[in-house]
mmCIF file of C-alpha atoms in Angstrom:
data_model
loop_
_atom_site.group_PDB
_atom_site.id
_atom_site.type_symbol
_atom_site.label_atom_id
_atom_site.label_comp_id
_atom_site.label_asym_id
_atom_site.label_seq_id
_atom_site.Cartn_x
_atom_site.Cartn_y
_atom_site.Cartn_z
ATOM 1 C CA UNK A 52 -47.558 76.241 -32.104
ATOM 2 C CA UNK A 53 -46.756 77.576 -28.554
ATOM 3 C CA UNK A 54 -49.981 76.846 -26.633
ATOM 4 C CA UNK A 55 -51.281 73.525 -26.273
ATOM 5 C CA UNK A 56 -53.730 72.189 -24.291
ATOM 6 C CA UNK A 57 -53.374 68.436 -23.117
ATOM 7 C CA UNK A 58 -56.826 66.475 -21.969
ATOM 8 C CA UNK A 59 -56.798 63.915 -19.929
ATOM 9 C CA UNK A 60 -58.928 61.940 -17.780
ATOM 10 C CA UNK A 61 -56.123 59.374 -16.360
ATOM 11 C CA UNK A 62 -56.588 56.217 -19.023
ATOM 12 C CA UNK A 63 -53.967 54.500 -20.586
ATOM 13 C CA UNK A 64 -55.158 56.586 -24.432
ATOM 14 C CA UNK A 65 -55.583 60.111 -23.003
ATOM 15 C CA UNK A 66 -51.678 59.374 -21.600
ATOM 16 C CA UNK A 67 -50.585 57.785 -24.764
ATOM 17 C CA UNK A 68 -51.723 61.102 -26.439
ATOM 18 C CA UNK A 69 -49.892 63.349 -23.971
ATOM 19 C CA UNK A 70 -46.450 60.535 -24.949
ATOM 20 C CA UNK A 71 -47.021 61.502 -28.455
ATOM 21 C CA UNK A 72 -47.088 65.144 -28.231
ATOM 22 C CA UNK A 73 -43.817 64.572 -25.972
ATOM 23 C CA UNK A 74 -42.590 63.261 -28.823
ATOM 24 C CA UNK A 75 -42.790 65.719 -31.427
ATOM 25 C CA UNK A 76 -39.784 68.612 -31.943
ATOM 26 C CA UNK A 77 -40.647 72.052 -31.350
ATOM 27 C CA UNK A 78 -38.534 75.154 -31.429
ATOM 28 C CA UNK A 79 -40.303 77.084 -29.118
ATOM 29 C CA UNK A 80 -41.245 77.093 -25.528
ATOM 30 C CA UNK A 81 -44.586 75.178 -25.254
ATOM 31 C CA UNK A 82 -46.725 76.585 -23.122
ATOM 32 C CA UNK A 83 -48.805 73.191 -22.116
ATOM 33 C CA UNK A 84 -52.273 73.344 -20.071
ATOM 34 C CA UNK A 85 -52.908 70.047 -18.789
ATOM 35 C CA UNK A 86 -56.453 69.558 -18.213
ATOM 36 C CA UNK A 87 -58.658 67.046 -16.385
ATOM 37 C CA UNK A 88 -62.363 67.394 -15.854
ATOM 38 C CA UNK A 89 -63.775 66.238 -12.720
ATOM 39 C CA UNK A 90 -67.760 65.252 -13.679
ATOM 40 C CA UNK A 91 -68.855 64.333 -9.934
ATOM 41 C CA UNK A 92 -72.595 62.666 -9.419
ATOM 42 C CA UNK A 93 -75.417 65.266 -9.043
ATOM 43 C CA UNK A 94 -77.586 64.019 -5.991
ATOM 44 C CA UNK A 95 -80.710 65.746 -4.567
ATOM 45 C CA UNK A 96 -80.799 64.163 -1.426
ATOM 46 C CA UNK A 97 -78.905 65.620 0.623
ATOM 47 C CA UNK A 98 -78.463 63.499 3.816
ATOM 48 C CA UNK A 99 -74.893 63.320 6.020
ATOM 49 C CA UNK A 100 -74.042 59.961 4.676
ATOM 50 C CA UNK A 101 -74.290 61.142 1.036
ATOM 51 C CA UNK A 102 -72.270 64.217 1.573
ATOM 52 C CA UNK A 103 -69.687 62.254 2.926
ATOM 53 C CA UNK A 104 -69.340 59.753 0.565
ATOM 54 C CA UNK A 105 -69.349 62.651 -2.462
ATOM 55 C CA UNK A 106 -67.341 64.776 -1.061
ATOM 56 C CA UNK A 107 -64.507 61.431 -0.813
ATOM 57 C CA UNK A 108 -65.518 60.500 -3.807
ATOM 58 C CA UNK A 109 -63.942 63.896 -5.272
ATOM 59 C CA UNK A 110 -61.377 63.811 -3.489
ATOM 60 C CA UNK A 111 -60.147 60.478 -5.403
ATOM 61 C CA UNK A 112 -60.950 62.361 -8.275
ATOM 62 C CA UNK A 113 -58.598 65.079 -7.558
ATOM 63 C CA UNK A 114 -55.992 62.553 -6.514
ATOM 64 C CA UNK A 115 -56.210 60.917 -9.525
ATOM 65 C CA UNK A 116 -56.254 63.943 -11.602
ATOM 66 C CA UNK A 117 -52.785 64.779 -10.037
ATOM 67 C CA UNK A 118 -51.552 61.860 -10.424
ATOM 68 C CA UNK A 119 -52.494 61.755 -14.081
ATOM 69 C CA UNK A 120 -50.614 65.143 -14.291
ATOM 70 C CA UNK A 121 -47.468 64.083 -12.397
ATOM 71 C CA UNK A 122 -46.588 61.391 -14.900
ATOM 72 C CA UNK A 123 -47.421 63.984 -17.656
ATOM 73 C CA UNK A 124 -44.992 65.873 -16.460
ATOM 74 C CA UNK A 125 -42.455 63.576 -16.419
ATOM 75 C CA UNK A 126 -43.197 62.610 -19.950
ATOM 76 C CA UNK A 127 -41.554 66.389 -20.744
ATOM 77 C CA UNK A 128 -38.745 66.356 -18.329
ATOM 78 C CA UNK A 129 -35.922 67.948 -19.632
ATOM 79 C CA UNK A 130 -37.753 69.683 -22.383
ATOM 80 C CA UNK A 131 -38.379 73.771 -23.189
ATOM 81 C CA UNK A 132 -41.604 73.310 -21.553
ATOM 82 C CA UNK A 133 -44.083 75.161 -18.872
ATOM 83 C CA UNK A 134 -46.440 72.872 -17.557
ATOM 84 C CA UNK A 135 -49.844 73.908 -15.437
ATOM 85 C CA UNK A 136 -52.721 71.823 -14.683
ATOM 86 C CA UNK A 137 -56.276 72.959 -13.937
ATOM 87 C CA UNK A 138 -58.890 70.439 -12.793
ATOM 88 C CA UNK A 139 -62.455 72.175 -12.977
ATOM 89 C CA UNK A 140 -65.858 70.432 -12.614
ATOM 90 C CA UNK A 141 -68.167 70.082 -14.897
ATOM 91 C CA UNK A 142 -68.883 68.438 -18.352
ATOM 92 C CA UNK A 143 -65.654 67.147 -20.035
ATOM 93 C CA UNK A 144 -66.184 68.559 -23.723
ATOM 94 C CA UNK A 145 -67.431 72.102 -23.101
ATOM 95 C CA UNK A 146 -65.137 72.509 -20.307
ATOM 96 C CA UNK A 147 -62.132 71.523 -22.452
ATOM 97 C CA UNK A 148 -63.469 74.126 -25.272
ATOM 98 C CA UNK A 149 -63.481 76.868 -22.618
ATOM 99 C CA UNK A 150 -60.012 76.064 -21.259
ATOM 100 C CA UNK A 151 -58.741 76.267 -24.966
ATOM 101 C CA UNK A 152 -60.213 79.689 -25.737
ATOM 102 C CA UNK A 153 -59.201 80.770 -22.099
ATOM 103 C CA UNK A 154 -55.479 79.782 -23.192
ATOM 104 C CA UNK A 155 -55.732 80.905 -26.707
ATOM 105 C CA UNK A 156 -54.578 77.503 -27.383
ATOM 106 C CA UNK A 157 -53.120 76.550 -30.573
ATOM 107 C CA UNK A 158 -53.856 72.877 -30.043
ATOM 108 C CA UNK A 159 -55.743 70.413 -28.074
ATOM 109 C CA UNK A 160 -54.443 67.172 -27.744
ATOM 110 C CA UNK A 161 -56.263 64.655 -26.719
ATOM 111 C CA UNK A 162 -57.141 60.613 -26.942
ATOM 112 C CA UNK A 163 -59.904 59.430 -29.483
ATOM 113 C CA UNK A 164 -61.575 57.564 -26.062
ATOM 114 C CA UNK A 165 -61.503 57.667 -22.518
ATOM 115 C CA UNK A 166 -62.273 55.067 -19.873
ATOM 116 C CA UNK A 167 -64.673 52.730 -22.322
ATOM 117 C CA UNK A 168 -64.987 49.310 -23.368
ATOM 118 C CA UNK A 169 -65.305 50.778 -27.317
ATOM 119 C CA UNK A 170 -63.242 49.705 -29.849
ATOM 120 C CA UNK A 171 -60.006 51.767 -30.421
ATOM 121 C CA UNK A 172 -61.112 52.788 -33.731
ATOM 122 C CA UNK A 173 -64.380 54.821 -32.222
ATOM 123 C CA UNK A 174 -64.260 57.937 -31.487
ATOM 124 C CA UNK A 175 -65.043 58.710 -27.983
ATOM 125 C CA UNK A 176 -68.071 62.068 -27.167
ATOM 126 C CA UNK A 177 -65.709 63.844 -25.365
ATOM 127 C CA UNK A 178 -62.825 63.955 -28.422
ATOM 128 C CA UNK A 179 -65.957 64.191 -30.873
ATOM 129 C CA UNK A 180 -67.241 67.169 -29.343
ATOM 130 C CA UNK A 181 -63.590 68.923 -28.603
ATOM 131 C CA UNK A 182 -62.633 67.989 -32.275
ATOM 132 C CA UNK A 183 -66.167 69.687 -33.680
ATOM 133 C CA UNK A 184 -65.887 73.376 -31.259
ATOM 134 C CA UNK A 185 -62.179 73.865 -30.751
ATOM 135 C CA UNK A 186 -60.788 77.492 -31.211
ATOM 136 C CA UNK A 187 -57.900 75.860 -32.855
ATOM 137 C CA UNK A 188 -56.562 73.251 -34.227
ATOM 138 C CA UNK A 189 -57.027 69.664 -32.811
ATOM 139 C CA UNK A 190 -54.746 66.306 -32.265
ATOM 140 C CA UNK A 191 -57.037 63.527 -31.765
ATOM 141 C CA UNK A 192 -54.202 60.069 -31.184
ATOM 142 C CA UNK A 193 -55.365 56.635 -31.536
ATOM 143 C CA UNK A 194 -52.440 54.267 -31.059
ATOM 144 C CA UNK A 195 -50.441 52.616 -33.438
ATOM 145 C CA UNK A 196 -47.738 51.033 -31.872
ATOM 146 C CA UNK A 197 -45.270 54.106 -31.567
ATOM 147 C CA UNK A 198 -44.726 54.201 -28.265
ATOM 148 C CA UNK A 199 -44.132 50.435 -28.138
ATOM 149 C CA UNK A 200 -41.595 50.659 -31.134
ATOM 150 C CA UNK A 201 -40.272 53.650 -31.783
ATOM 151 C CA UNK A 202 -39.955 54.741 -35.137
ATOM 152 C CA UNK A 203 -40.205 57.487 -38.217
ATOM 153 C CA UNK A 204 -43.942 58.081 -37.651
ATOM 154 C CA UNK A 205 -45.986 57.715 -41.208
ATOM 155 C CA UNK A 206 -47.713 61.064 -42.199
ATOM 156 C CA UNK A 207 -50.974 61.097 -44.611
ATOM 157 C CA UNK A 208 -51.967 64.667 -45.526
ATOM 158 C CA UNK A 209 -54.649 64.707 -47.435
ATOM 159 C CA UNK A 210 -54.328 67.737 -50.166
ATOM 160 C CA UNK A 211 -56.856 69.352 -52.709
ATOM 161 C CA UNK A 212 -55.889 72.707 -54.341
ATOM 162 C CA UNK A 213 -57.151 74.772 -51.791
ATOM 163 C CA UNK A 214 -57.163 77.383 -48.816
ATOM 164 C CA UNK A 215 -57.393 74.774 -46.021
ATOM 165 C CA UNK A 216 -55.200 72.377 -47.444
ATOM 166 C CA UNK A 217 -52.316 74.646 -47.964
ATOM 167 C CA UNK A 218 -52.844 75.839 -44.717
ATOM 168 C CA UNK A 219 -52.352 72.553 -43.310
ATOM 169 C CA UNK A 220 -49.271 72.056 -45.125
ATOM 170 C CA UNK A 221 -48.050 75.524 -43.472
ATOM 171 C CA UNK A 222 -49.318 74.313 -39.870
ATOM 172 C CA UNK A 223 -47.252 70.535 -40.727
ATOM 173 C CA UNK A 224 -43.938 72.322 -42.116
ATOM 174 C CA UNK A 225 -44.158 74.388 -39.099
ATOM 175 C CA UNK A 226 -43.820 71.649 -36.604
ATOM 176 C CA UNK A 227 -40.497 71.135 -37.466
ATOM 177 C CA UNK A 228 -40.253 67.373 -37.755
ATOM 178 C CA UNK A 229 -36.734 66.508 -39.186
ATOM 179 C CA UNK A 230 -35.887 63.019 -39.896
ATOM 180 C CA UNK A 231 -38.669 61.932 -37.903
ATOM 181 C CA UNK A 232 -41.528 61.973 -40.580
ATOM 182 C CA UNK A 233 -42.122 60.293 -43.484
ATOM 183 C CA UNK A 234 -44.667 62.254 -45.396
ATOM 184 C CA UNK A 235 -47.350 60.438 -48.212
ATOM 185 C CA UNK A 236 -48.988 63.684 -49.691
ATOM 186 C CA UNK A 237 -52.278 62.399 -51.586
ATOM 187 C CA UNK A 238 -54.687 63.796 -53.822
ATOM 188 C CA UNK A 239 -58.137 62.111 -54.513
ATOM 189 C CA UNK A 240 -59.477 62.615 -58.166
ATOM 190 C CA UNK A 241 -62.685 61.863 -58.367
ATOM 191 C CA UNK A 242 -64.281 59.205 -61.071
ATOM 192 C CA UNK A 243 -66.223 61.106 -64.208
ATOM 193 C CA UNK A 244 -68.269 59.570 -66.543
ATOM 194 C CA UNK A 245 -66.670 58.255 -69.765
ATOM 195 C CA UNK A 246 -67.522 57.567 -73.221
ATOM 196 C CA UNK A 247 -69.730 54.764 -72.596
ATOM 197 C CA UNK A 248 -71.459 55.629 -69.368
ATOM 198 C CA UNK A 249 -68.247 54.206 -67.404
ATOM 199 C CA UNK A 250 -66.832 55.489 -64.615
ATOM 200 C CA UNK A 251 -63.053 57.132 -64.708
ATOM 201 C CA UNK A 252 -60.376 59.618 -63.614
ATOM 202 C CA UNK A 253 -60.328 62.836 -65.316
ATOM 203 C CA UNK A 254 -56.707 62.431 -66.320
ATOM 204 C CA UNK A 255 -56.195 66.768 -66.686
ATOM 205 C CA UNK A 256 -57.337 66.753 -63.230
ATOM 206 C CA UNK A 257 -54.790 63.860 -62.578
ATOM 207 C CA UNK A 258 -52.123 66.259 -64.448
ATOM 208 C CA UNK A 259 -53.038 68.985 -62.180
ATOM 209 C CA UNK A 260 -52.700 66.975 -58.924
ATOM 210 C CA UNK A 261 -49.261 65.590 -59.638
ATOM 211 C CA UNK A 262 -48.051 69.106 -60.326
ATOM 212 C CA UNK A 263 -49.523 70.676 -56.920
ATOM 213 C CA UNK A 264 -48.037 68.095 -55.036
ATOM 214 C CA UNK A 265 -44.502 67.609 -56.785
ATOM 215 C CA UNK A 266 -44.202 71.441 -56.202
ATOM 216 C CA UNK A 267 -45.334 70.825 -52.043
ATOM 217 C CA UNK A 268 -43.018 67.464 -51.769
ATOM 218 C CA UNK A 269 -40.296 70.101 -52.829
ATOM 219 C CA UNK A 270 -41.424 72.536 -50.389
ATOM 220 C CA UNK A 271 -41.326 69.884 -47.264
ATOM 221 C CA UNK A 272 -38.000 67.717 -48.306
ATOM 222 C CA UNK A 273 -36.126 70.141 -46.450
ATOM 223 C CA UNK A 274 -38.483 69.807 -43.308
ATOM 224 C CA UNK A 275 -39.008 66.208 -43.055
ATOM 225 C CA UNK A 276 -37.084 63.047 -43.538
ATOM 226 C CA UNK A 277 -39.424 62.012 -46.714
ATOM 227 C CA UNK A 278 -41.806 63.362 -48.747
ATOM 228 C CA UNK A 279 -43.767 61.111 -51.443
ATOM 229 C CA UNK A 280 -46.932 62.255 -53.520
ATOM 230 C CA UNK A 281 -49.744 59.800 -53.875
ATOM 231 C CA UNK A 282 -53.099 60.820 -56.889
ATOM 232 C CA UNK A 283 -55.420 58.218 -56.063
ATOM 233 C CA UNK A 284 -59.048 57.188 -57.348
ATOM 234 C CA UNK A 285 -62.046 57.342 -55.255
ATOM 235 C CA UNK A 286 -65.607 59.019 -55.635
ATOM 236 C CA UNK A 287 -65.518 59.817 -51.738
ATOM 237 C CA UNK A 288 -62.393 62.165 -50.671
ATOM 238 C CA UNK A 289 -62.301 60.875 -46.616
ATOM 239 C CA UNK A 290 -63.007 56.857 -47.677
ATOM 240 C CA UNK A 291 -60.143 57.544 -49.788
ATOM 241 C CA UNK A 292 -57.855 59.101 -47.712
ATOM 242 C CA UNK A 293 -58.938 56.113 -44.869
ATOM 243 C CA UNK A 294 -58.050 53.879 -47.030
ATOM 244 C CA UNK A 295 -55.018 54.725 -47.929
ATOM 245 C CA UNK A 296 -53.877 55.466 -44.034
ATOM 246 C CA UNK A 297 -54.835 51.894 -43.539
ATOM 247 C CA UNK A 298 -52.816 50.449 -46.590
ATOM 248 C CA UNK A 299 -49.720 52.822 -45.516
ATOM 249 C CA UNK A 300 -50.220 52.179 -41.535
ATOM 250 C CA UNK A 301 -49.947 55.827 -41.361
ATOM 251 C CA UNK A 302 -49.752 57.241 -37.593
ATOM 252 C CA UNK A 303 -50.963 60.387 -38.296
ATOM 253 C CA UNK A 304 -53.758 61.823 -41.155
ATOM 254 C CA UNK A 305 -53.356 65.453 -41.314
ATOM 255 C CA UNK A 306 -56.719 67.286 -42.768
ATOM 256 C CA UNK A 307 -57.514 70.953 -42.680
ATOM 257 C CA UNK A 308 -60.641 72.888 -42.393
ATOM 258 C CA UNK A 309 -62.191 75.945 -43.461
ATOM 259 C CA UNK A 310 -63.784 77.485 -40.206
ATOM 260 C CA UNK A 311 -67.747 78.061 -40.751
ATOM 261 C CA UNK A 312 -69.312 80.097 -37.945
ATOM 262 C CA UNK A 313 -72.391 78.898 -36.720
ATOM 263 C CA UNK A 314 -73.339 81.476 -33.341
ATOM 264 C CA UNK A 315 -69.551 81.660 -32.419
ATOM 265 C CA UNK A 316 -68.885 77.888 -32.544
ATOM 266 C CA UNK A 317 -66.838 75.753 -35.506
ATOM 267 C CA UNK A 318 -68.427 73.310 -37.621
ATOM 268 C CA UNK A 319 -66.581 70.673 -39.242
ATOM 269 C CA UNK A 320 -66.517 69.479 -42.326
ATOM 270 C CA UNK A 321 -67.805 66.245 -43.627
ATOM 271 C CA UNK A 322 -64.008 64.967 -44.729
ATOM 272 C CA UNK A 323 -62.251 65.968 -41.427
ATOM 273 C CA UNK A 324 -65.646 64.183 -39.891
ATOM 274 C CA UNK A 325 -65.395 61.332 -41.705
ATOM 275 C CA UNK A 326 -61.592 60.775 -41.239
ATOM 276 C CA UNK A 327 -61.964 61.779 -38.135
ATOM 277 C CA UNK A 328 -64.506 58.711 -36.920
ATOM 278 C CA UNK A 329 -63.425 56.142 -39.244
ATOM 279 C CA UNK A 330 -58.971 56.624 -39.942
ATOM 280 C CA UNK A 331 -57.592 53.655 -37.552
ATOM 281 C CA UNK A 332 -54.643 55.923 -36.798
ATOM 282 C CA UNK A 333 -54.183 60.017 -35.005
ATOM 283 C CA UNK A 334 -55.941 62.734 -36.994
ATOM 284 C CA UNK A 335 -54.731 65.838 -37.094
ATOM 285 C CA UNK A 336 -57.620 68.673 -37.879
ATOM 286 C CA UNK A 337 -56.065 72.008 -38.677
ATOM 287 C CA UNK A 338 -57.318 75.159 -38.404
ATOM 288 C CA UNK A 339 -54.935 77.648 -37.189
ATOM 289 C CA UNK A 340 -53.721 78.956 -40.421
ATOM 290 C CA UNK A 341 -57.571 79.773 -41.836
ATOM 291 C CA UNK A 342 -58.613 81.136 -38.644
ATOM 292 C CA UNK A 343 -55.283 83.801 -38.666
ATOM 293 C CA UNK A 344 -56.343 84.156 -42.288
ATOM 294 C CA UNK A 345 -60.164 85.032 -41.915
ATOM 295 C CA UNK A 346 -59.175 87.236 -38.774
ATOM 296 C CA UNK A 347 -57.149 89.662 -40.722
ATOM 297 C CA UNK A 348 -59.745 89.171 -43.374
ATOM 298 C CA UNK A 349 -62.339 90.771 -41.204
ATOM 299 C CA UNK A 350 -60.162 93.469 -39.397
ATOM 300 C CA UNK A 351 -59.082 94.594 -43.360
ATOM 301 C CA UNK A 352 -62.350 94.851 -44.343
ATOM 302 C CA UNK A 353 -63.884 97.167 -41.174
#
């Protein structure tokens, strides 16, 4: 992770976001694009007065874009970082895509909502649409307190036996947290019908769980401060995985995604979706590793 992309639009989330990502150890040099769309007010009419008052009217907006940088930047003082900021006009979440693929990001980081009077736990349009058409992969924060009381920040990664999910467990190791994470990895096993009609856990599938993630807890102890392994119940894999975020306070669910090409865009999938909207905590959507992987996929096959 060496590119990252940092949206903002000035409010107190989109900066929280940016404190976060300050936050996390890296190895490398980050290469960070902060970037802040300017949307100005599309007017017909085209008299002096008007022009006048748009054209100060983006100028605040500029202002205030640089501003919004400036403390970014000082949130990485000190750090291996580069910093640039571009402020384009236009619409927020297409313009944010674009800058991504422009910068071959890795990541986009950015708040779950803007300047809104909706709850925290919504998810804003603009972080709904960057989360859905990213390149890469995507940090959408919510806040949880961190940054009021700092502490080991609680890691869900939700895990199946699967392409994505080990990729996401490649993309997480490769952070590098240290002792700063505490890691619940969690399996959902869904209910199957019993004996007698009832409802229950399919306890080979159980079996089979526990075993994948005993082997991955091994695999991370070395990279994190903790790493537990959770087989839960549920008919519903991203209700489960919410729920358990919100009995652990997790800060951070970690999903990944198989990318599905639909005319050159990313679609996501309905558990990233529905963690994504409803997880009261930062959601993590990887996609990285599976894009790398379906790349050299395609070149092997021409």
């Amino acid at each position: 992770m060496k590119r990252i992309v940092i949206a903002t639009d000035g409010s107190a989330n989109a900066e929280e976001a940016a404190w976060l990502l300050s936050h996390l150890p890296h190895r490398d040099r980050l290469e960070i694009t902060i970037a802040t769309v300017i949307h100005p007010p599309s007017y017909s009419y085209r008299a002096q007065p008007v022009e006048s008052w748009l054209e100060d009217l983006l100028k605040r907006e500029r202002d205030a874009a640089e501003q919004s940088a400036a403390r970014i930047r000082d949130m990485f003082e000190g750090a291996n970082v580069s910093i640039d900021h571009v402020a384009p006009r236009g619409s927020a979440g297409p313009e944010i895509v674009r800058i991504a693929e422009q910068t071959n990001a890795d990541l986009v980081v950015i708040g779950a909502r803007g300047h809104s009077t909706v709850s925290r736990i919504m998810l804003g349009s603009t972080s709904d649409y960057v989360a859905t058409h990213a390149p890469c992969s995507v940090l959408v924060v919510r806040p949880t307190g961190l940054a009021k009381q700092p502490r080991q920040i609680r890691i869900t990664v939700g895990y199946e036996d699967s392409g994505p999910a080990r990729a996401a467990i490649e993309e997480l190791r490769d952070t590098h947290w240290g002792k700063a994470a505490d890691v619940s990895l969690v399996s959902v096993v869904p209910y199957w019908p019993g004996m007698y009609g009832e409802l229950e856990p399919d306890p080979e599938l159980s079996g089979r769980a526990t075993e994948h993630l005993t082997e991955l807890a091994s695999e991370l102890a070395p990279h994190v401060a903790k790493a537990s392994c959770h087989v839960i119940e549920g008919q519903h894999i991203g209700e489960a995985l919410v729920r358990f975020a919100e009995d652990e306070r997790s800060d951070l669910v970690v999903a990944g995604e198989t990318p599905r090409g639909l005319l050159g865009r990313l679609l996501m999938g309905s558990v990233s979706r529905y963690v994504l909207r409803h997880a009261p905590c930062s959601v993590w959507i990887t996609r990285n590793r599976m894009i790398e992987g379906l790349k050299s996929s395609s070149s092997n096959s021409e």
